[in-house]
Tab-separated table of C-alpha atoms in Angstrom:
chain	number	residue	atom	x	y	z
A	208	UNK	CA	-10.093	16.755	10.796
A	209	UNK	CA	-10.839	16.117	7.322
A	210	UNK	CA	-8.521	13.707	5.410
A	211	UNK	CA	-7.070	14.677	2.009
A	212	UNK	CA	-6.790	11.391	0.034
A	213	UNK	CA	-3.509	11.294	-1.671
A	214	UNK	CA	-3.437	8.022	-4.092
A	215	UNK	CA	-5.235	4.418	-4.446
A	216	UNK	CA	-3.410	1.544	-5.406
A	217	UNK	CA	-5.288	-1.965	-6.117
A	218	UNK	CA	-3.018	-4.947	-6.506
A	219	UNK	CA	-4.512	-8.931	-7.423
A	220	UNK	CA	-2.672	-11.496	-6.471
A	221	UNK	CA	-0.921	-13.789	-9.429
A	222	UNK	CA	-1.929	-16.885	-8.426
A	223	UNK	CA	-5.450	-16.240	-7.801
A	224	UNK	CA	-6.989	-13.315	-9.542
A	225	UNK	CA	-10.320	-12.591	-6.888
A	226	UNK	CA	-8.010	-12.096	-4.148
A	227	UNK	CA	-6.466	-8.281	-4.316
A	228	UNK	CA	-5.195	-5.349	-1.635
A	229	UNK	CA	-6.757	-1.687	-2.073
A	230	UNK	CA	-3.869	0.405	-0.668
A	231	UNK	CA	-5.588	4.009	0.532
A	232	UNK	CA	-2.884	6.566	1.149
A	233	UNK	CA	-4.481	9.690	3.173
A	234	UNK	CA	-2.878	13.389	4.476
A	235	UNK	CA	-3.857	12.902	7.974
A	236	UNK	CA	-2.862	16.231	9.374
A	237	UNK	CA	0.995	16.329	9.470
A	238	UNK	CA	1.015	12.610	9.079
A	239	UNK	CA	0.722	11.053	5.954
A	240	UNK	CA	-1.169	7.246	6.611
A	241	UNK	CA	-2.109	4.060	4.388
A	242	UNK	CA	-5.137	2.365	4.955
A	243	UNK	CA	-4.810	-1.395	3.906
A	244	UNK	CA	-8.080	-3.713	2.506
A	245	UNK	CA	-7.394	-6.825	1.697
A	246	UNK	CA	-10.209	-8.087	0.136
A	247	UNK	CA	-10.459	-12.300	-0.096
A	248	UNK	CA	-7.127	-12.505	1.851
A	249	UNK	CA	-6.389	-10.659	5.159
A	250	UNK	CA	-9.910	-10.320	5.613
A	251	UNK	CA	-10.578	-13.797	5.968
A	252	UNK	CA	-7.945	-14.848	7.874
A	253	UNK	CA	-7.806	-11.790	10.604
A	254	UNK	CA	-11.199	-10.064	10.792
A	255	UNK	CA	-11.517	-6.586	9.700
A	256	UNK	CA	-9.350	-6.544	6.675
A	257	UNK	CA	-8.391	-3.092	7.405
A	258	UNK	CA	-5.432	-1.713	8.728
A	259	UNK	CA	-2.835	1.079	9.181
A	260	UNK	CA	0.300	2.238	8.718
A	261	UNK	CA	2.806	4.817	8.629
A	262	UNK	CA	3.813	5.522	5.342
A	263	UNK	CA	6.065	7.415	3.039
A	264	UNK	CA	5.009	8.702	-0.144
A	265	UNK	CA	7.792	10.745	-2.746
A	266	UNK	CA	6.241	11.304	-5.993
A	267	UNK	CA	8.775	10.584	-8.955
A	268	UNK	CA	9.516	13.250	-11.459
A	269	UNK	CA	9.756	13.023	-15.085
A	270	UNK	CA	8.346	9.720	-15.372
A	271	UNK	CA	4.767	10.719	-15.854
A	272	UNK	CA	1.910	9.933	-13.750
A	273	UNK	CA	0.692	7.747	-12.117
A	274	UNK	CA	4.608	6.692	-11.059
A	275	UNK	CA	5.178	6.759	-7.687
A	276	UNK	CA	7.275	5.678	-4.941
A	277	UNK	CA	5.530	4.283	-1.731
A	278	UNK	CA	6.772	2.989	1.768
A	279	UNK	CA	4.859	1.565	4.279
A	280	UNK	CA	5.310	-0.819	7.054
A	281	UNK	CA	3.192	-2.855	9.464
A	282	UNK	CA	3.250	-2.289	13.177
A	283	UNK	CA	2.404	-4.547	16.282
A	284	UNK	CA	-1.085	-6.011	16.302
A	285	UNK	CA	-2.413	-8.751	18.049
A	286	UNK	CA	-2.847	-11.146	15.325
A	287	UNK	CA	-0.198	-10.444	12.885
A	288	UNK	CA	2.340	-8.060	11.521
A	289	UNK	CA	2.235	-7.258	7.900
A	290	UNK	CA	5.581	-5.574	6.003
A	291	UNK	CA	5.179	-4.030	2.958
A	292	UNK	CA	7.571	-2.763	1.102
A	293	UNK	CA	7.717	-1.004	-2.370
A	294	UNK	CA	10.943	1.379	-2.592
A	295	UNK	CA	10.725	1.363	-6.556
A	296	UNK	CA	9.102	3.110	-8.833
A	297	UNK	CA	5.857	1.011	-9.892
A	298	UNK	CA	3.112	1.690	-12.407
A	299	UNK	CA	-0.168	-0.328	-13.689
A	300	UNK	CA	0.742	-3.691	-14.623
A	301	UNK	CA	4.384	-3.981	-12.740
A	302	UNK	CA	4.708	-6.782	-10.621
A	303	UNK	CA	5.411	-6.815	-7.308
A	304	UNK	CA	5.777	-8.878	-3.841
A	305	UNK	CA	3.926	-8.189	-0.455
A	306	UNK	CA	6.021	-10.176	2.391
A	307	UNK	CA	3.584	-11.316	5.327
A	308	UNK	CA	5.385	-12.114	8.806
A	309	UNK	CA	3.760	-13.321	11.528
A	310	UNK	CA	4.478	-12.084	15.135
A	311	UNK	CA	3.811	-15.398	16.883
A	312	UNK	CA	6.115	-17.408	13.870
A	313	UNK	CA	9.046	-16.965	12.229
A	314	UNK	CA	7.494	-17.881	8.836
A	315	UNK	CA	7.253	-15.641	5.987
A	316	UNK	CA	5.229	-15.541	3.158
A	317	UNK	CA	5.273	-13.662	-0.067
A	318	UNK	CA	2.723	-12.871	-2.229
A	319	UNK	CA	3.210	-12.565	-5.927
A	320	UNK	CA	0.869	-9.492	-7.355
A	321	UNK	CA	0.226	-7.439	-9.861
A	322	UNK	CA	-0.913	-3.537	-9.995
A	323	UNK	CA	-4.074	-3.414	-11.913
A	324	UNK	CA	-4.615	0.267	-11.001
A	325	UNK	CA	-3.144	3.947	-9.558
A	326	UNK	CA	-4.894	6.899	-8.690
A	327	UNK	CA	-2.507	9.475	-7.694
A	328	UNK	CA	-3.090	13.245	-7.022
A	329	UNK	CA	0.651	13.985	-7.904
A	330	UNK	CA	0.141	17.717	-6.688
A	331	UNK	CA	-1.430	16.648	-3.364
A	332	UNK	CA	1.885	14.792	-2.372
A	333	UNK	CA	4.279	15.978	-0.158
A	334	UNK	CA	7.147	17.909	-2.340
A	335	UNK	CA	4.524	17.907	-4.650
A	336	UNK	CA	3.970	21.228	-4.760
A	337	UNK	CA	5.757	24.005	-6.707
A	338	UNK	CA	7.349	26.687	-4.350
């Protein structure tokens, strides 16, 4: 099964500009996916630097692309669990903040970044489409 790529998002981190996530958002047959690299940051501290979630994707009208809502949310791993959440509206250069939980801690960190870029396919999202 070939997986339609749907948007890119790369966000640096405020405080320290070399350490940045590349959000990958894929069609994966009826499920739409995000693929997760955190370059300089969960890479280092958990291995792989790559992980996936479930995600929700609603393209917003009328504000021109590349505006977009976006969802996603960590599941159960044996290291950590990551929760993301962006239910607004962003575009290049809007800040945002990535909370990090751990499953063995009740700490929670959050992460100050910045959206330095979007690659959307607008008409590739679901609703996207004209009927």
């Amino acid at each position: 099964m070939i997986r339609q790529q749907l948007a890119k998002i790369r966000m640096s981190r405020c405080e320290d500009k070399d350490k940045y996530i590349e959000i990958v958002v894929f069609l994966d047959g009826d499920r739409c996916i995000c693929e997760e690299d955190s370059y300089g940051h969960v890479k280092d501290n958990y291995g792989d630097g790559l992980h996936m979630y479930p995600v929700l994707l609603t393209p917003v009208p009328d504000r021109g692309a590349p505006v977009f809502e976006i969802e996603w949310g960590g599941n159960d791993r044996t290291f950590t669990e990551l929760d993301f959440q962006l239910k607004r509206p962003v575009k290049e250069g809007d800040n945002v903040i990535c909370e990090e939980s751990s499953d063995n801690s009740q700490d929670q960190v959050k992460y100050d970044y910045k959206i330095k870029s979007i690659e959307v396919l607008l008409n590739a999202l679901p609703g996207g489409e004209s009927a």
